[in-house]
């Protein structure tokens, strides 16, 4: 499963992370999503977070490292799948390979930290550009 999925991700060369929210996201509660991001991270596949418009403000509440860590908390052991057989298979693969869920949780959390930091940084750059443009416009009046 890991090899097949990893090979497919490498062939595509990137992965989109479709999150419903930055904090308390369903994404980290789904074992397939957690496992996909784990495999992407281990294979150095570029990832990009996509958020619905209503969720884009959620990252503005993240002001500290502790808040970022809380937003990215992963517990693969408690993550679920729509199909129970998928959930069992993925969790068995994780535990037979790593002994427990720690390596997967840590890897996915670090990947999410990096991607959410990118979202925050890009958003703040856009805000700065808008403020600069507004100041320039006002000074021209």
GROMACS .gro file of C-alpha atoms in nm:
model
  141
    1UNK     CA    1   0.000   0.000   0.000
    2UNK     CA    2   0.271   0.251   0.100
    3UNK     CA    3   0.489   0.168  -0.199
    4UNK     CA    4   0.201   0.178  -0.447
    5UNK     CA    5   0.061   0.500  -0.308
    6UNK     CA    6   0.410   0.655  -0.281
    7UNK     CA    7   0.485   0.565  -0.643
    8UNK     CA    8   0.161   0.727  -0.758
    9UNK     CA    9   0.231   1.042  -0.559
   10UNK     CA   10   0.586   1.064  -0.697
   11UNK     CA   11   0.447   1.029  -1.050
   12UNK     CA   12   0.205   1.317  -0.991
   13UNK     CA   13   0.470   1.518  -0.805
   14UNK     CA   14   0.240   1.714  -0.576
   15UNK     CA   15  -0.051   1.674  -0.339
   16UNK     CA   16  -0.340   1.900  -0.247
   17UNK     CA   17  -0.454   1.898   0.114
   18UNK     CA   18  -0.825   1.981   0.117
   19UNK     CA   19  -0.901   2.100   0.468
   20UNK     CA   20  -1.241   2.213   0.594
   21UNK     CA   21  -1.082   2.429   0.866
   22UNK     CA   22  -0.740   2.513   1.004
   23UNK     CA   23  -0.831   2.430   1.361
   24UNK     CA   24  -1.014   2.107   1.451
   25UNK     CA   25  -1.008   1.999   1.088
   26UNK     CA   26  -1.182   1.682   0.976
   27UNK     CA   27  -0.873   1.621   0.764
   28UNK     CA   28  -0.665   1.504   1.061
   29UNK     CA   29  -0.951   1.284   1.181
   30UNK     CA   30  -0.953   1.078   0.860
   31UNK     CA   31  -0.700   0.793   0.852
   32UNK     CA   32  -0.666   0.801   0.471
   33UNK     CA   33  -0.584   1.171   0.482
   34UNK     CA   34  -0.331   1.125   0.762
   35UNK     CA   35  -0.171   0.832   0.583
   36UNK     CA   36  -0.160   1.013   0.246
   37UNK     CA   37   0.014   1.313   0.400
   38UNK     CA   38   0.255   1.081   0.581
   39UNK     CA   39   0.349   0.907   0.256
   40UNK     CA   40   0.379   1.240   0.073
   41UNK     CA   41   0.608   1.376   0.346
   42UNK     CA   42   0.826   1.069   0.348
   43UNK     CA   43   0.860   1.092  -0.031
   44UNK     CA   44   0.931   1.469  -0.032
   45UNK     CA   45   0.616   1.538  -0.234
   46UNK     CA   46   0.520   1.906  -0.246
   47UNK     CA   47   0.190   1.972  -0.069
   48UNK     CA   48  -0.046   2.268  -0.076
   49UNK     CA   49  -0.332   2.335   0.164
   50UNK     CA   50  -0.662   2.443   0.010
   51UNK     CA   51  -0.924   2.596   0.236
   52UNK     CA   52  -1.280   2.707   0.169
   53UNK     CA   53  -1.330   3.084   0.192
   54UNK     CA   54  -1.518   3.054   0.520
   55UNK     CA   55  -1.217   2.879   0.680
   56UNK     CA   56  -0.945   3.113   0.560
   57UNK     CA   57  -0.980   3.337   0.864
   58UNK     CA   58  -0.918   3.045   1.099
   59UNK     CA   59  -0.543   3.078   1.074
   60UNK     CA   60  -0.560   3.439   1.191
   61UNK     CA   61  -0.635   3.308   1.540
   62UNK     CA   62  -0.300   3.126   1.544
   63UNK     CA   63  -0.059   3.361   1.721
   64UNK     CA   64   0.181   3.127   1.903
   65UNK     CA   65   0.372   2.807   1.838
   66UNK     CA   66   0.150   2.634   2.094
   67UNK     CA   67  -0.161   2.737   1.901
   68UNK     CA   68  -0.004   2.613   1.578
   69UNK     CA   69   0.083   2.281   1.741
   70UNK     CA   70  -0.272   2.246   1.874
   71UNK     CA   71  -0.419   2.318   1.530
   72UNK     CA   72  -0.195   2.052   1.374
   73UNK     CA   73  -0.240   1.783   1.640
   74UNK     CA   74  -0.278   1.438   1.484
   75UNK     CA   75  -0.385   1.114   1.648
   76UNK     CA   76  -0.376   0.846   1.379
   77UNK     CA   77  -0.480   0.582   1.630
   78UNK     CA   78  -0.820   0.753   1.667
   79UNK     CA   79  -0.858   0.859   1.302
   80UNK     CA   80  -1.138   0.690   1.111
   81UNK     CA   81  -1.223   0.580   0.757
   82UNK     CA   82  -1.560   0.545   0.587
   83UNK     CA   83  -1.481   0.179   0.527
   84UNK     CA   84  -1.387  -0.009   0.843
   85UNK     CA   85  -1.169  -0.248   0.642
   86UNK     CA   86  -0.961   0.047   0.512
   87UNK     CA   87  -0.919   0.179   0.864
   88UNK     CA   88  -0.805  -0.158   0.994
   89UNK     CA   89  -0.566  -0.215   0.703
   90UNK     CA   90  -0.399   0.126   0.730
   91UNK     CA   91  -0.366   0.108   1.108
   92UNK     CA   92  -0.223  -0.244   1.088
   93UNK     CA   93   0.027  -0.125   0.827
   94UNK     CA   94   0.134   0.162   1.053
   95UNK     CA   95   0.171  -0.049   1.366
   96UNK     CA   96   0.345  -0.337   1.189
   97UNK     CA   97   0.593  -0.096   1.030
   98UNK     CA   98   0.653   0.146   1.319
   99UNK     CA   99   0.528  -0.032   1.631
  100UNK     CA  100   0.286   0.249   1.713
  101UNK     CA  101   0.146   0.572   1.569
  102UNK     CA  102   0.410   0.814   1.699
  103UNK     CA  103   0.619   0.836   1.380
  104UNK     CA  104   0.313   0.894   1.162
  105UNK     CA  105   0.164   1.152   1.400
  106UNK     CA  106   0.492   1.344   1.427
  107UNK     CA  107   0.561   1.340   1.052
  108UNK     CA  108   0.210   1.457   0.962
  109UNK     CA  109   0.211   1.725   1.231
  110UNK     CA  110   0.542   1.867   1.102
  111UNK     CA  111   0.408   1.867   0.744
  112UNK     CA  112   0.094   2.049   0.855
  113UNK     CA  113   0.298   2.303   1.056
  114UNK     CA  114   0.501   2.386   0.747
  115UNK     CA  115   0.199   2.416   0.521
  116UNK     CA  116  -0.008   2.623   0.762
  117UNK     CA  117   0.289   2.853   0.821
  118UNK     CA  118   0.305   2.898   0.443
  119UNK     CA  119  -0.066   2.984   0.432
  120UNK     CA  120  -0.021   3.237   0.713
  121UNK     CA  121   0.287   3.390   0.553
  122UNK     CA  122   0.125   3.421   0.210
  123UNK     CA  123  -0.187   3.574   0.362
  124UNK     CA  124   0.012   3.833   0.557
  125UNK     CA  125   0.216   3.922   0.249
  126UNK     CA  126  -0.107   3.983   0.055
  127UNK     CA  127  -0.243   4.196   0.340
  128UNK     CA  128   0.080   4.399   0.344
  129UNK     CA  129   0.058   4.452  -0.034
  130UNK     CA  130  -0.303   4.567  -0.005
  131UNK     CA  131  -0.216   4.810   0.277
  132UNK     CA  132   0.080   4.946   0.080
  133UNK     CA  133  -0.139   4.994  -0.228
  134UNK     CA  134  -0.407   5.167  -0.021
  135UNK     CA  135  -0.149   5.402   0.138
  136UNK     CA  136  -0.007   5.485  -0.206
  137UNK     CA  137  -0.354   5.549  -0.344
  138UNK     CA  138  -0.439   5.782  -0.054
  139UNK     CA  139  -0.111   5.972  -0.088
  140UNK     CA  140  -0.183   6.030  -0.459
  141UNK     CA  141  -0.521   6.190  -0.380
   0.00000   0.00000   0.00000
